[in-house]
Short mmCIF file of C-alpha atoms and ligand atoms in Angstrom, two decimals:
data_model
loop_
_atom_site.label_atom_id
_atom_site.label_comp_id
_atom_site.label_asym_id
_atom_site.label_seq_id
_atom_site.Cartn_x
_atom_site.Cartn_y
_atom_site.Cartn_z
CA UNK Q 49 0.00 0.00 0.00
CA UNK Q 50 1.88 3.64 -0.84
CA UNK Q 51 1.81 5.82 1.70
CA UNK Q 52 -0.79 9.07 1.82
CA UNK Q 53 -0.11 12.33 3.01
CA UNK Q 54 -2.48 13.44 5.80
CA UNK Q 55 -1.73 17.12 4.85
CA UNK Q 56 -3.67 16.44 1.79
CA UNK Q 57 -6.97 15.21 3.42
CA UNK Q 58 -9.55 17.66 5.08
CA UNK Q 59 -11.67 16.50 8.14
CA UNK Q 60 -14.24 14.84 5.75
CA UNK Q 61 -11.83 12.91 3.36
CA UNK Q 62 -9.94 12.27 6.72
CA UNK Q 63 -12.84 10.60 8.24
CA UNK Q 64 -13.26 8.80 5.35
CA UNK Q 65 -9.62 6.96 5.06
CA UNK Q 66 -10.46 6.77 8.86
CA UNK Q 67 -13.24 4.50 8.23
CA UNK Q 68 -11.69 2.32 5.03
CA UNK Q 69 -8.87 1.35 7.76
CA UNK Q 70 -11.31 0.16 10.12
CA UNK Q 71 -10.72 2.88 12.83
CA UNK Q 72 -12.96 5.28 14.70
CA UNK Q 73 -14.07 8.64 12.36
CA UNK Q 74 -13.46 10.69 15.54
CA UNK Q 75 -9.87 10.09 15.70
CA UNK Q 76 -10.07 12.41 12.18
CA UNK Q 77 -10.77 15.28 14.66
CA UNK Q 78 -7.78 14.53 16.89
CA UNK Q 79 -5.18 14.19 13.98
CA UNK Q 80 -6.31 17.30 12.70
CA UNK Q 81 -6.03 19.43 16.04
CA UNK Q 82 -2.64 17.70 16.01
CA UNK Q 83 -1.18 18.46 12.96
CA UNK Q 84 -2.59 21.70 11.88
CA UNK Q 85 -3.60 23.40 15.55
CA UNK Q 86 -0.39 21.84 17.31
CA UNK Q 87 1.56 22.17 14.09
CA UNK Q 88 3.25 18.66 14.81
CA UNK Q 89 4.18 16.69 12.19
CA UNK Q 90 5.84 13.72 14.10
CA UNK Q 91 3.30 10.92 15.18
CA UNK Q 92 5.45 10.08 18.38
CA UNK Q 93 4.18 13.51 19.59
CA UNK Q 94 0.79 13.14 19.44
CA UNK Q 95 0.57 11.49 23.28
CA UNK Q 96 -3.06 11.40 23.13
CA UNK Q 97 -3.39 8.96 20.57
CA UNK Q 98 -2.92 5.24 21.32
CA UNK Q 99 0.58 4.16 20.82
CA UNK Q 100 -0.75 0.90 18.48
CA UNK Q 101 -2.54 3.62 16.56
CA UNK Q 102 0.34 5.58 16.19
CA UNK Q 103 2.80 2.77 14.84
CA UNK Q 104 -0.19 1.92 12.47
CA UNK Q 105 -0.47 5.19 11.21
CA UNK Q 106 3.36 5.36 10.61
CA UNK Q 107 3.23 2.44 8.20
CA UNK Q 108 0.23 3.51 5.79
CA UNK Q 109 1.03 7.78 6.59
CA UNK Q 110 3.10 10.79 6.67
CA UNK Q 111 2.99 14.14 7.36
CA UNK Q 112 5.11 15.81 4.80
CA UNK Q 113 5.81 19.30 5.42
CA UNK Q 114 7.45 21.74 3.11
CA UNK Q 115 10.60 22.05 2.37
CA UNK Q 116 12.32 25.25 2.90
CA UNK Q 117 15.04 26.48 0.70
CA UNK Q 118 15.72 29.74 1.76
CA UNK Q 119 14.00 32.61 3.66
CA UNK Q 120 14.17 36.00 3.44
CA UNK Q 121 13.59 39.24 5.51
CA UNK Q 122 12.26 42.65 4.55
CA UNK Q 123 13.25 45.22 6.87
CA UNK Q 124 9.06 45.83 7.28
CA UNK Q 125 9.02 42.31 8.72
CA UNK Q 126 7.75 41.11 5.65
CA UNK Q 127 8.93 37.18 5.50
CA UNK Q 128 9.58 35.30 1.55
CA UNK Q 129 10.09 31.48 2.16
CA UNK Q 130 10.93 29.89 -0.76
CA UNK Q 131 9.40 26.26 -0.35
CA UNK Q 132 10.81 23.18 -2.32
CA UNK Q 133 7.52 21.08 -3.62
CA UNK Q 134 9.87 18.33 -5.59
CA UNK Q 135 13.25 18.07 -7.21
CA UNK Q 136 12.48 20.58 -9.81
CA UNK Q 137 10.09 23.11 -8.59
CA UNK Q 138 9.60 25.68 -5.47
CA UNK Q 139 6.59 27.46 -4.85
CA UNK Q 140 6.95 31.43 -2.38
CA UNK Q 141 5.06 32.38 0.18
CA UNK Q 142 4.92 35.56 2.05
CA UNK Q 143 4.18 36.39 5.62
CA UNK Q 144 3.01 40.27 6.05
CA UNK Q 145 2.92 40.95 9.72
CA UNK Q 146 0.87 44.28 10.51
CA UNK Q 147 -0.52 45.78 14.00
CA UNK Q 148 -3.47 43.97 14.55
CA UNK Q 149 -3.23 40.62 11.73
CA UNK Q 150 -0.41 38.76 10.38
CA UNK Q 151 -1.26 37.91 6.91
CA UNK Q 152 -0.04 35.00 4.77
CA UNK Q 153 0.23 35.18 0.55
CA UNK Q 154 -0.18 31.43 -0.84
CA UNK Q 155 0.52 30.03 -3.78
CA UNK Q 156 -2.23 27.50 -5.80
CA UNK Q 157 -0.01 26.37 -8.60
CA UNK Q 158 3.75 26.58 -10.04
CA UNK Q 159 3.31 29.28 -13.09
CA UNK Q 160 -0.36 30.31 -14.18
CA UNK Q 161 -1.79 29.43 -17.67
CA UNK Q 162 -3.68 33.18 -17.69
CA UNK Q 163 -0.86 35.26 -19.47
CA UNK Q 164 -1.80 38.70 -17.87
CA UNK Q 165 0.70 41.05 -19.66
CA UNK Q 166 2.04 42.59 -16.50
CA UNK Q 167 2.23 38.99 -14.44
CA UNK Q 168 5.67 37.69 -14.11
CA UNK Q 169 3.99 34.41 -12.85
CA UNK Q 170 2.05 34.75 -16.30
CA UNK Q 171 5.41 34.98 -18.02
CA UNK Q 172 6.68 31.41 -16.77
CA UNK Q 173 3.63 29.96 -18.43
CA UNK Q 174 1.68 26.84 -16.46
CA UNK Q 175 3.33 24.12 -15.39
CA UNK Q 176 1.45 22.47 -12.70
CA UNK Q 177 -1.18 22.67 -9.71
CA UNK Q 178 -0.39 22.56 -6.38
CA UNK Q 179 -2.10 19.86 -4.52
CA UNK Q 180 -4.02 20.54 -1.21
CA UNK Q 181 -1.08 19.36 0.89
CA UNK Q 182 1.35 21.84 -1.45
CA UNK Q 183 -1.03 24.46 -0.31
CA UNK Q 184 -1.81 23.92 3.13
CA UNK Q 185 1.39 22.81 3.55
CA UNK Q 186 2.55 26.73 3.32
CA UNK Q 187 0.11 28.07 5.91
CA UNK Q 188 1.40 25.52 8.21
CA UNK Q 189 4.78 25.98 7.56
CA UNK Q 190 4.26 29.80 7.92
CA UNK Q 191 2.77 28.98 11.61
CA UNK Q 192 5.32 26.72 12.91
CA UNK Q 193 8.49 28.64 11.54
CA UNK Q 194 7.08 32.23 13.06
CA UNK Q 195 6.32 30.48 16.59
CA UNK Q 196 10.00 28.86 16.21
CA UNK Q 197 11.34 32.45 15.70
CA UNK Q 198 11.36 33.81 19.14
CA UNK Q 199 13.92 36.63 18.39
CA UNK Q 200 10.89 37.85 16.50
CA UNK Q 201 8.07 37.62 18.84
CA UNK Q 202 5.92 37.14 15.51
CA UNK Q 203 2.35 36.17 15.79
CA UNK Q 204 0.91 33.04 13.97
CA UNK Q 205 -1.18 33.96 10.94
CA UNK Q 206 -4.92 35.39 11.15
CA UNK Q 207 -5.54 36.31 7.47
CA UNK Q 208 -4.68 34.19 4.61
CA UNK Q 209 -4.97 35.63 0.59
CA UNK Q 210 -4.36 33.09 -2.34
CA UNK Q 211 -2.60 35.57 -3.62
CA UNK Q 212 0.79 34.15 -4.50
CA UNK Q 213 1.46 32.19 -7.54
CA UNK Q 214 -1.19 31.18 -9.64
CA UNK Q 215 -5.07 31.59 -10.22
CA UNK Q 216 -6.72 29.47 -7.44
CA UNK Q 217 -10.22 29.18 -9.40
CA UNK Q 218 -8.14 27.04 -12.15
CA UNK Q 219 -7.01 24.87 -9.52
CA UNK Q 220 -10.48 24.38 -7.96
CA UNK Q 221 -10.50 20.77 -6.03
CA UNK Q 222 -7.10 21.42 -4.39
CA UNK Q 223 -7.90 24.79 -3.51
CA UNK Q 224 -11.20 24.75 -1.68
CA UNK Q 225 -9.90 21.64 0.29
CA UNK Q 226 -7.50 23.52 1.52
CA UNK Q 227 -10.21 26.33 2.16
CA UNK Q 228 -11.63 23.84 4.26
CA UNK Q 229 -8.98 22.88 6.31
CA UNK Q 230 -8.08 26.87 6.83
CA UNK Q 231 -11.47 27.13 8.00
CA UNK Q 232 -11.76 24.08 10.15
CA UNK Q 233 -12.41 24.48 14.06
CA UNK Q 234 -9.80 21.42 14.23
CA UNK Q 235 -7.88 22.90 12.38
CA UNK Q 236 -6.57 26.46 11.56
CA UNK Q 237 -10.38 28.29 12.78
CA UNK Q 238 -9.88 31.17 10.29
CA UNK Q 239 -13.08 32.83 9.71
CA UNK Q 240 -14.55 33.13 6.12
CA UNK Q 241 -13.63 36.92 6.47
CA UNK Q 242 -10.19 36.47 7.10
CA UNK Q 243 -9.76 34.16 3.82
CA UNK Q 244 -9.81 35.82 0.26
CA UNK Q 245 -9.53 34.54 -2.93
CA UNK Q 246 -8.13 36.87 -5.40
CA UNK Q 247 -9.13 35.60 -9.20
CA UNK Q 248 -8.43 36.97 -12.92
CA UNK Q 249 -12.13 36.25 -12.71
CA UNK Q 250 -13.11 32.24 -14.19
CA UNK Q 251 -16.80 33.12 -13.80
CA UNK Q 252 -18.14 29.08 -13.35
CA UNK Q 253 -15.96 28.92 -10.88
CA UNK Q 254 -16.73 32.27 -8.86
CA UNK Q 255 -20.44 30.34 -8.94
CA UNK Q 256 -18.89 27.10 -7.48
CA UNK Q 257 -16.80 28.96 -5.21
CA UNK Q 258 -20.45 31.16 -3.57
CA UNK Q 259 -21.67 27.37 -3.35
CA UNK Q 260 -19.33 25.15 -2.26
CA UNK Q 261 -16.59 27.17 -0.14
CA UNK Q 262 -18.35 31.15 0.25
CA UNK Q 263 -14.90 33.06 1.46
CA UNK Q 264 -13.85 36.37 1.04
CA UNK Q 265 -13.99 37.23 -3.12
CA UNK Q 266 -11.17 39.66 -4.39
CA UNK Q 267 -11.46 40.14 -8.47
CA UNK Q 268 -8.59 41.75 -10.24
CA UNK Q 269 -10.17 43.98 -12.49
CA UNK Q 270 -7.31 46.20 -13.68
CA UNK Q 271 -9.16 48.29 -16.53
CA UNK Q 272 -12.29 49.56 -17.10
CA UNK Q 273 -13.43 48.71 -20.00
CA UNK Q 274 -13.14 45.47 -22.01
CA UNK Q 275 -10.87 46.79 -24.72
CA UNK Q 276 -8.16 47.70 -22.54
CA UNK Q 277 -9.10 44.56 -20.65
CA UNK Q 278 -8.70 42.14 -23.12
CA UNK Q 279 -5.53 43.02 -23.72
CA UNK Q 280 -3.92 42.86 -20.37
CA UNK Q 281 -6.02 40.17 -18.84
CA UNK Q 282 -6.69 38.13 -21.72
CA UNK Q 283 -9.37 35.62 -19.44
CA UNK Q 284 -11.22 38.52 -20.09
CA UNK Q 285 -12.40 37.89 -24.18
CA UNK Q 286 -13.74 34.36 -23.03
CA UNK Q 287 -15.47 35.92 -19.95
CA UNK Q 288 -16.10 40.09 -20.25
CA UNK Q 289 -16.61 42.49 -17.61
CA UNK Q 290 -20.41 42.48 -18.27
CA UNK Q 291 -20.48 39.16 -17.17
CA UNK Q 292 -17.98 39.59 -14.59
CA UNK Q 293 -19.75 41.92 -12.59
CA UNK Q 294 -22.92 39.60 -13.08
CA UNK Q 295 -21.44 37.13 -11.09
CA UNK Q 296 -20.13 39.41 -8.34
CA UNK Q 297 -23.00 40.75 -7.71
CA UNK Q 298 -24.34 37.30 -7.34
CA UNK Q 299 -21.57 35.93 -5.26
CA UNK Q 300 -22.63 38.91 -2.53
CA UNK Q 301 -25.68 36.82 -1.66
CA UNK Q 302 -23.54 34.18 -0.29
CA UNK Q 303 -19.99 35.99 0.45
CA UNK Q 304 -18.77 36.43 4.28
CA UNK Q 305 -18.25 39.76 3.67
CA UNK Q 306 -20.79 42.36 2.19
CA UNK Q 307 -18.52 43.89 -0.52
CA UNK Q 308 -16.30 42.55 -3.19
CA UNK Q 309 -12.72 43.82 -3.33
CA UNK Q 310 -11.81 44.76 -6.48
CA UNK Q 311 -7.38 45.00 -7.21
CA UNK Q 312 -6.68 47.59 -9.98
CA UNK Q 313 -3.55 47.46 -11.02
CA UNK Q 314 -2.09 50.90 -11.65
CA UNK Q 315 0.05 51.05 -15.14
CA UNK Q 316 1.70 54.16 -16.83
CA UNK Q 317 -0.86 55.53 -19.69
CA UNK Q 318 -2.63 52.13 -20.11
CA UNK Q 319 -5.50 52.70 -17.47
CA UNK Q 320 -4.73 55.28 -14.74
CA UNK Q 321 -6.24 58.28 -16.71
CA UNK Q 322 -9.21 60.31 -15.15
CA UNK Q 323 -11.28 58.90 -17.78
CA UNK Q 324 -10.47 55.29 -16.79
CA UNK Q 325 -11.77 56.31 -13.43
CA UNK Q 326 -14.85 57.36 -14.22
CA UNK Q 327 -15.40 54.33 -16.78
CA UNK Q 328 -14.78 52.24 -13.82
CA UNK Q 329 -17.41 54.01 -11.27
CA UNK Q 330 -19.64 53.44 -14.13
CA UNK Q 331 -18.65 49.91 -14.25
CA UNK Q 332 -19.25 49.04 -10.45
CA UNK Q 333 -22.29 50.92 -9.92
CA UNK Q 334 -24.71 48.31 -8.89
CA UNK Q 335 -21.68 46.10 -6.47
CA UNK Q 336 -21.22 47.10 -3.06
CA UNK Q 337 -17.18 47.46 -3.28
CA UNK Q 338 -13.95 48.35 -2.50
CA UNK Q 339 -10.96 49.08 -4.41
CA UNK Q 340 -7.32 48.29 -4.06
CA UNK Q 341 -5.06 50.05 -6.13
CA UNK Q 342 -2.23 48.16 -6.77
CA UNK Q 343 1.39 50.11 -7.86
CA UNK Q 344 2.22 48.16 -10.99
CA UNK Q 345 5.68 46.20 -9.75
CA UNK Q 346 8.26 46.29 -12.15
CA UNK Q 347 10.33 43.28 -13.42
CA UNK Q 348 12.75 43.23 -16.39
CA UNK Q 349 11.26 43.35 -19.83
CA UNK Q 350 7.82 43.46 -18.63
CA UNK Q 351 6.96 46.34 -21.21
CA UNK Q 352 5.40 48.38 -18.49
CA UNK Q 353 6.11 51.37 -16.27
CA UNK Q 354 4.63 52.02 -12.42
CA UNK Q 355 2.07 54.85 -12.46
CA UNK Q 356 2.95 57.98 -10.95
CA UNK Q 357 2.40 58.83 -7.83
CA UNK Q 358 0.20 61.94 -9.16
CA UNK Q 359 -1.87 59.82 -11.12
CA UNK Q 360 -2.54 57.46 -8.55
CA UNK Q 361 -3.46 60.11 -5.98
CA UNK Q 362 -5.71 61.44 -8.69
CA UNK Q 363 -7.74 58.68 -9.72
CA UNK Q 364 -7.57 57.15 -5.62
CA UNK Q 365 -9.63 60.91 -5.29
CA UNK Q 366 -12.06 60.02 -8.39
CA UNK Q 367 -13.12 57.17 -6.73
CA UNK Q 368 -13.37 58.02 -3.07
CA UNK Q 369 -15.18 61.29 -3.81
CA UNK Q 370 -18.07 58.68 -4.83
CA UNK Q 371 -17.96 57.17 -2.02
CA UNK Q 372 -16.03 54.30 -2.57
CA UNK Q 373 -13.87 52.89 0.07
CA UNK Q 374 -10.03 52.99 -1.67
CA UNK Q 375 -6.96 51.96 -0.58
CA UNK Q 376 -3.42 51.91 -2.85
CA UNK Q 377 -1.59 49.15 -1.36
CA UNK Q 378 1.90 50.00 0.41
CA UNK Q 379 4.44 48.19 -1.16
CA UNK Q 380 5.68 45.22 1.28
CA UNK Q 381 9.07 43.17 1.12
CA UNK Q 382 9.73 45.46 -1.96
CA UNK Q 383 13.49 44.82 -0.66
CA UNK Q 384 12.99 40.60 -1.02
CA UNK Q 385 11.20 40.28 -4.28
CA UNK Q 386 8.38 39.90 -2.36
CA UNK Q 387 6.07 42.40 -3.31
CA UNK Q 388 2.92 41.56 -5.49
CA UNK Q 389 3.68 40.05 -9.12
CA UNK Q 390 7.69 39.62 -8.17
CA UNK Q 391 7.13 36.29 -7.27
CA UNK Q 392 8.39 33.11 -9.03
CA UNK Q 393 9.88 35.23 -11.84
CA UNK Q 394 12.77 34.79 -9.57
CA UNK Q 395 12.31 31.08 -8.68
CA UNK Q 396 13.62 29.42 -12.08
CA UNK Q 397 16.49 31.48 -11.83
CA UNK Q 398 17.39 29.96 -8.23
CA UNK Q 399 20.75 28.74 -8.46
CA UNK Q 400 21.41 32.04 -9.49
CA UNK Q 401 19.93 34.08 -7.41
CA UNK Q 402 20.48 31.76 -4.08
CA UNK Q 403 23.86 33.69 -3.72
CA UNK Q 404 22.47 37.09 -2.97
CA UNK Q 405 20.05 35.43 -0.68
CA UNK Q 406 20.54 34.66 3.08
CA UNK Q 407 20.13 30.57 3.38
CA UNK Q 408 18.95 29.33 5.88
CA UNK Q 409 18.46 25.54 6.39
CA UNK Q 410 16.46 24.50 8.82
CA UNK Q 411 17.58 21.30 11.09
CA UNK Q 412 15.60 18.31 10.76
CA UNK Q 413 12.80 19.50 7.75
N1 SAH G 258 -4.29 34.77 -10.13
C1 SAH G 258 -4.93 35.53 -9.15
C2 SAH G 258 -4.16 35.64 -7.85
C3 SAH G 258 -2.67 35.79 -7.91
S1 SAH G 258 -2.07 37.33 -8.51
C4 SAH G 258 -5.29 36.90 -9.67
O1 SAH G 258 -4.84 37.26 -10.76
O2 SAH G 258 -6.06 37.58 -9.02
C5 SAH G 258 -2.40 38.42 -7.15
C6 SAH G 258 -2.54 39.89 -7.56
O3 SAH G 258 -1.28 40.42 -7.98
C7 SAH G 258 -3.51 40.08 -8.70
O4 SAH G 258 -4.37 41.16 -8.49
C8 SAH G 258 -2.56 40.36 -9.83
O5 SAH G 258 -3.18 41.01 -10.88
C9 SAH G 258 -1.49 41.17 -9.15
N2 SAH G 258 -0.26 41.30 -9.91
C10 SAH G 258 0.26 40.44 -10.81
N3 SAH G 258 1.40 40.94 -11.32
C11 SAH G 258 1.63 42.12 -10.72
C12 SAH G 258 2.66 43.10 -10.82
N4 SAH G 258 3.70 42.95 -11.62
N5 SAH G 258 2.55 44.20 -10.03
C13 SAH G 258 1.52 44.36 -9.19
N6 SAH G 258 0.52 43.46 -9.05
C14 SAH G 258 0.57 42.36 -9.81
FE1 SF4 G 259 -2.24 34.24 -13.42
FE2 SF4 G 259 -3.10 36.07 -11.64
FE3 SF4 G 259 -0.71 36.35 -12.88
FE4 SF4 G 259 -2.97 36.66 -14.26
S1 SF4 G 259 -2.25 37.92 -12.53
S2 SF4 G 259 -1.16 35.49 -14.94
S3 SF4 G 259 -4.28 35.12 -13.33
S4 SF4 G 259 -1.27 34.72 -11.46
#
C-alpha cells in the first residue's frame, strides 16, 4: 500500500480513510487538532493517541511538510520562504505581519496558464497545480516557523490571501480543500472573512466557489473597459466584464463579507487616466465594493512602467469622492522580491539568485 499524506486530506476525506482502515471517524478530529492546531508533524508527539494507533499510522502515513530552501527578511518584517515542492520546482510564500493581523500570501499552482501582460507568474507559463497538501502545507509551515522564531516575537497567521502564484479558481478541487482545512475548528479556525480569494475572474468557478466554499472574493479587475481589458487580462475575451460583474454581484448573496474587493492594477498611460476612473465608477455601480489600487511592480522586460504617484493620488480621489472605500496598497518586502507580481519570476532562476540570498536551512525539515 503507498503511503498518503495526511496534509492532503480535510476532516471529511480524513474521516473517510479513517473509516476504510477500520478505525474510529473521531480520531479524524484529533489528527487534525494535532497536525494543523499543534503544528506537529511527528506521530510520536501526538501522546493522546494510542501508541498501536500511532505505529499503524506510521506504516500507511506521513505528514510531509514543506521544504524550505531559503527565507528571506524585509526590513518591514515582511517574510519570503521559498518552499521546495519536488526536485524541480519551489513554490513562495509571504508572511506580512501588521498591528493587529499577520497575513499569509499562498501560492495555488507553479506558473499560471492566464498570461496577464504585466504577471511575471504569467510569463513562466503553467506548469502544474499545487495539490491541497502543497497548499496547506505553506500556511502551516508559515505557523510553525514564526512560533520557532522567538527573536521575532511574531504572531501566527490570522488572514490568509491566495494571492501568490497562480489563479486558485483554475485549480479548484485542491484549492477549496485547503479552504476547508483553513477554516476548520480542528484545524486552523480562520473565519470566512479572514480568507480571500483573489481571481483573474473564471466566472463558473466564482459560482462554485459562492456554493461550495463562500470566502472572502477579491477580483482583479485592472481596466475599465473590455478593450483595454482584453488586452492585459486576456481571461477577459472568453469571460467580459459584463459578465464579470454579473457574477459578483451574485456571489454577494452568499460571500462572508458584504462587498467585493476589487485590485486595480495601476500602469503608466494604459488605465490610470481620469477617464479610466470614471469608466470604472460606471462599471461598479450596482456592487457594493472596494478598491485596491495596486502600484504596478516592475520586473525586467515586462513592457510596463509604475504609475505615478500623481496619477494614482488622482484617480484614488475620483473614486473616493463617490464614495467608494479605496486603498493603494503600500508596497511590502519590496526589498525581497516579495512584493505583489515579483514572485516566481525569480524562482527558475534559483541557483542564481540563491547567492544574494541569506540561506537558511532549517535542522531536521
Ligand atoms: N491569479 C490571481 C491571484 C494571484 S495574482 C489573480 O490574478 O487575481 C495576485 C494579484 O497580484 C492580482 O491582483 C494580480 O493582478 C497582481 N499582480 C500580478 N502581477 C503584478 C505586478 N507585476 N505588479 C503588481 N501586481 C501584480
Ligand atoms: Fe495568473 Fe493572476 Fe498572474 Fe494573471 S495575474 S497570470 S491570473 S497569477
Amino acid at each position: 500500500m503507498s503511503t498518503i499524506n495526511l496534509l492532503d486530506y480535510n476532516l471529511n476525506e480524513l474521516s473517510d480513510c479513517l473509516v476504510s482502515w477500520a478505525e474510529k471517524p473521531f480520531r479524524a478530529k484529533q489528527l487534525m487538532r494535532w497536525i494543523h492546531k499543534n503544528n506537529v508533524a511527528d506521530f510520536n508527539e501526538m501522546t493522546d493517541i494510542a501508541k498501536s494507533f500511532r505505529e499503524d499510522l506510521k506504516s500507511k502515513a506521513v505528514i510531509e511538510v514543506p521544504n524550505m530552501l531559503m527565507e528571506k527578511k524585509s526590513s518591514d518584517g515582511t517574510i519570503k520562504w521559498l518552499l521546495g515542492v519536488d526536485s524541480a520546482n519551489a513554490i513562495e510564500s509571504v508572511y506580512i505581519p501588521e498591528r493587529d493581523r499577520a497575513t499569509l500570501c499562498v501560492s495555488s499552482q507553479i506558473g499560471c496558464a492566464l498570461d496577464c501582460a504585466f504577471c511575471s507568474t504569467g510569463k513562466q507559463g503553467f506548469n502544474r497545480n499545487l495539490s491541497t497538501a502543497e497548499i496547506i502545507g505553506q500556511l502551516w509551515w508559515a505557523n510553525h516557523r514564526v512560533t520557532e522564531d522567538k527573536e521575532n516575537n511574531t504572531r501566527t497567521v490570522s488572514n490568509v490571501v491566495m494571492m501568490g502564484m497562480g489563479e486558485p479558481l483554475a485549480n479548484f478541487k485542491n484549492v477549496v480543500s485547503a479552504l476547508q482545512i483553513m477554516l476548520d475548528d480542528h484545524a486552523y479556525g480562520l473565519s470566512r472573512r479572514r480568507v480571500t480569494v483573489s481571481t483573474s475572474g473564471l466566472l463558473p468557478q466564482i459560482e462554485r466557489l459562492a456554493k461550495e466554499c463562500p470566502v472572502s472574493l477579491a477580483v482583479s479587475l485592472h481596466a475599465s473597459n473590455n478593450e483595454v481589458r482584453d488586452k492585459i487580462v486576456p481571461i477577459n475575451k472568453k469571460y467580459p466584464l459584463q459578465d464579470l460583474m454579473k457574477t459578483c454581484y451574485q456571489y454577494l448573496e452568499y460571500a462572508p463579507r458584504d462587498f467585493i474587493t476589487f485590485e486595480y492594477i495601476m500602469l503608466d498611460g494604459i488605465n490610470d487616466q481620469e477617464k479610466h476612473a470614471y469608466e470604472l465608477i460606471k462599471l461598479v455601480k450596482d456592487i457594493p465594493c472596494k478598491f485596491n489600487l495596486i502600484p504596478f511592480n516592475p520586473f525586467p522586460n515586462s513592457g510596463f512602467n509604475r504609475s505615478s504617484r500623481e496619477n494614482i493620488r488622482i484617480f484614488r480621489e475620483i473614486l473616493q469622492d463617490k464614495g467608494f472605500v479605496t486603498t493603494v496598497r503600500k508596497v511590502r518586502g519590496d526589498d525581497i522580491d516579495a512584493a505583489c507580481g515579483q514572485l516566481a519570476g525569480k524562482v527558475k532562476d534559483k541557483t542564481s539568485r540563491s547567492k544574494q540570498w541569506e540561506i537558511k536551512r532549517v535542522e531536521g525539515l
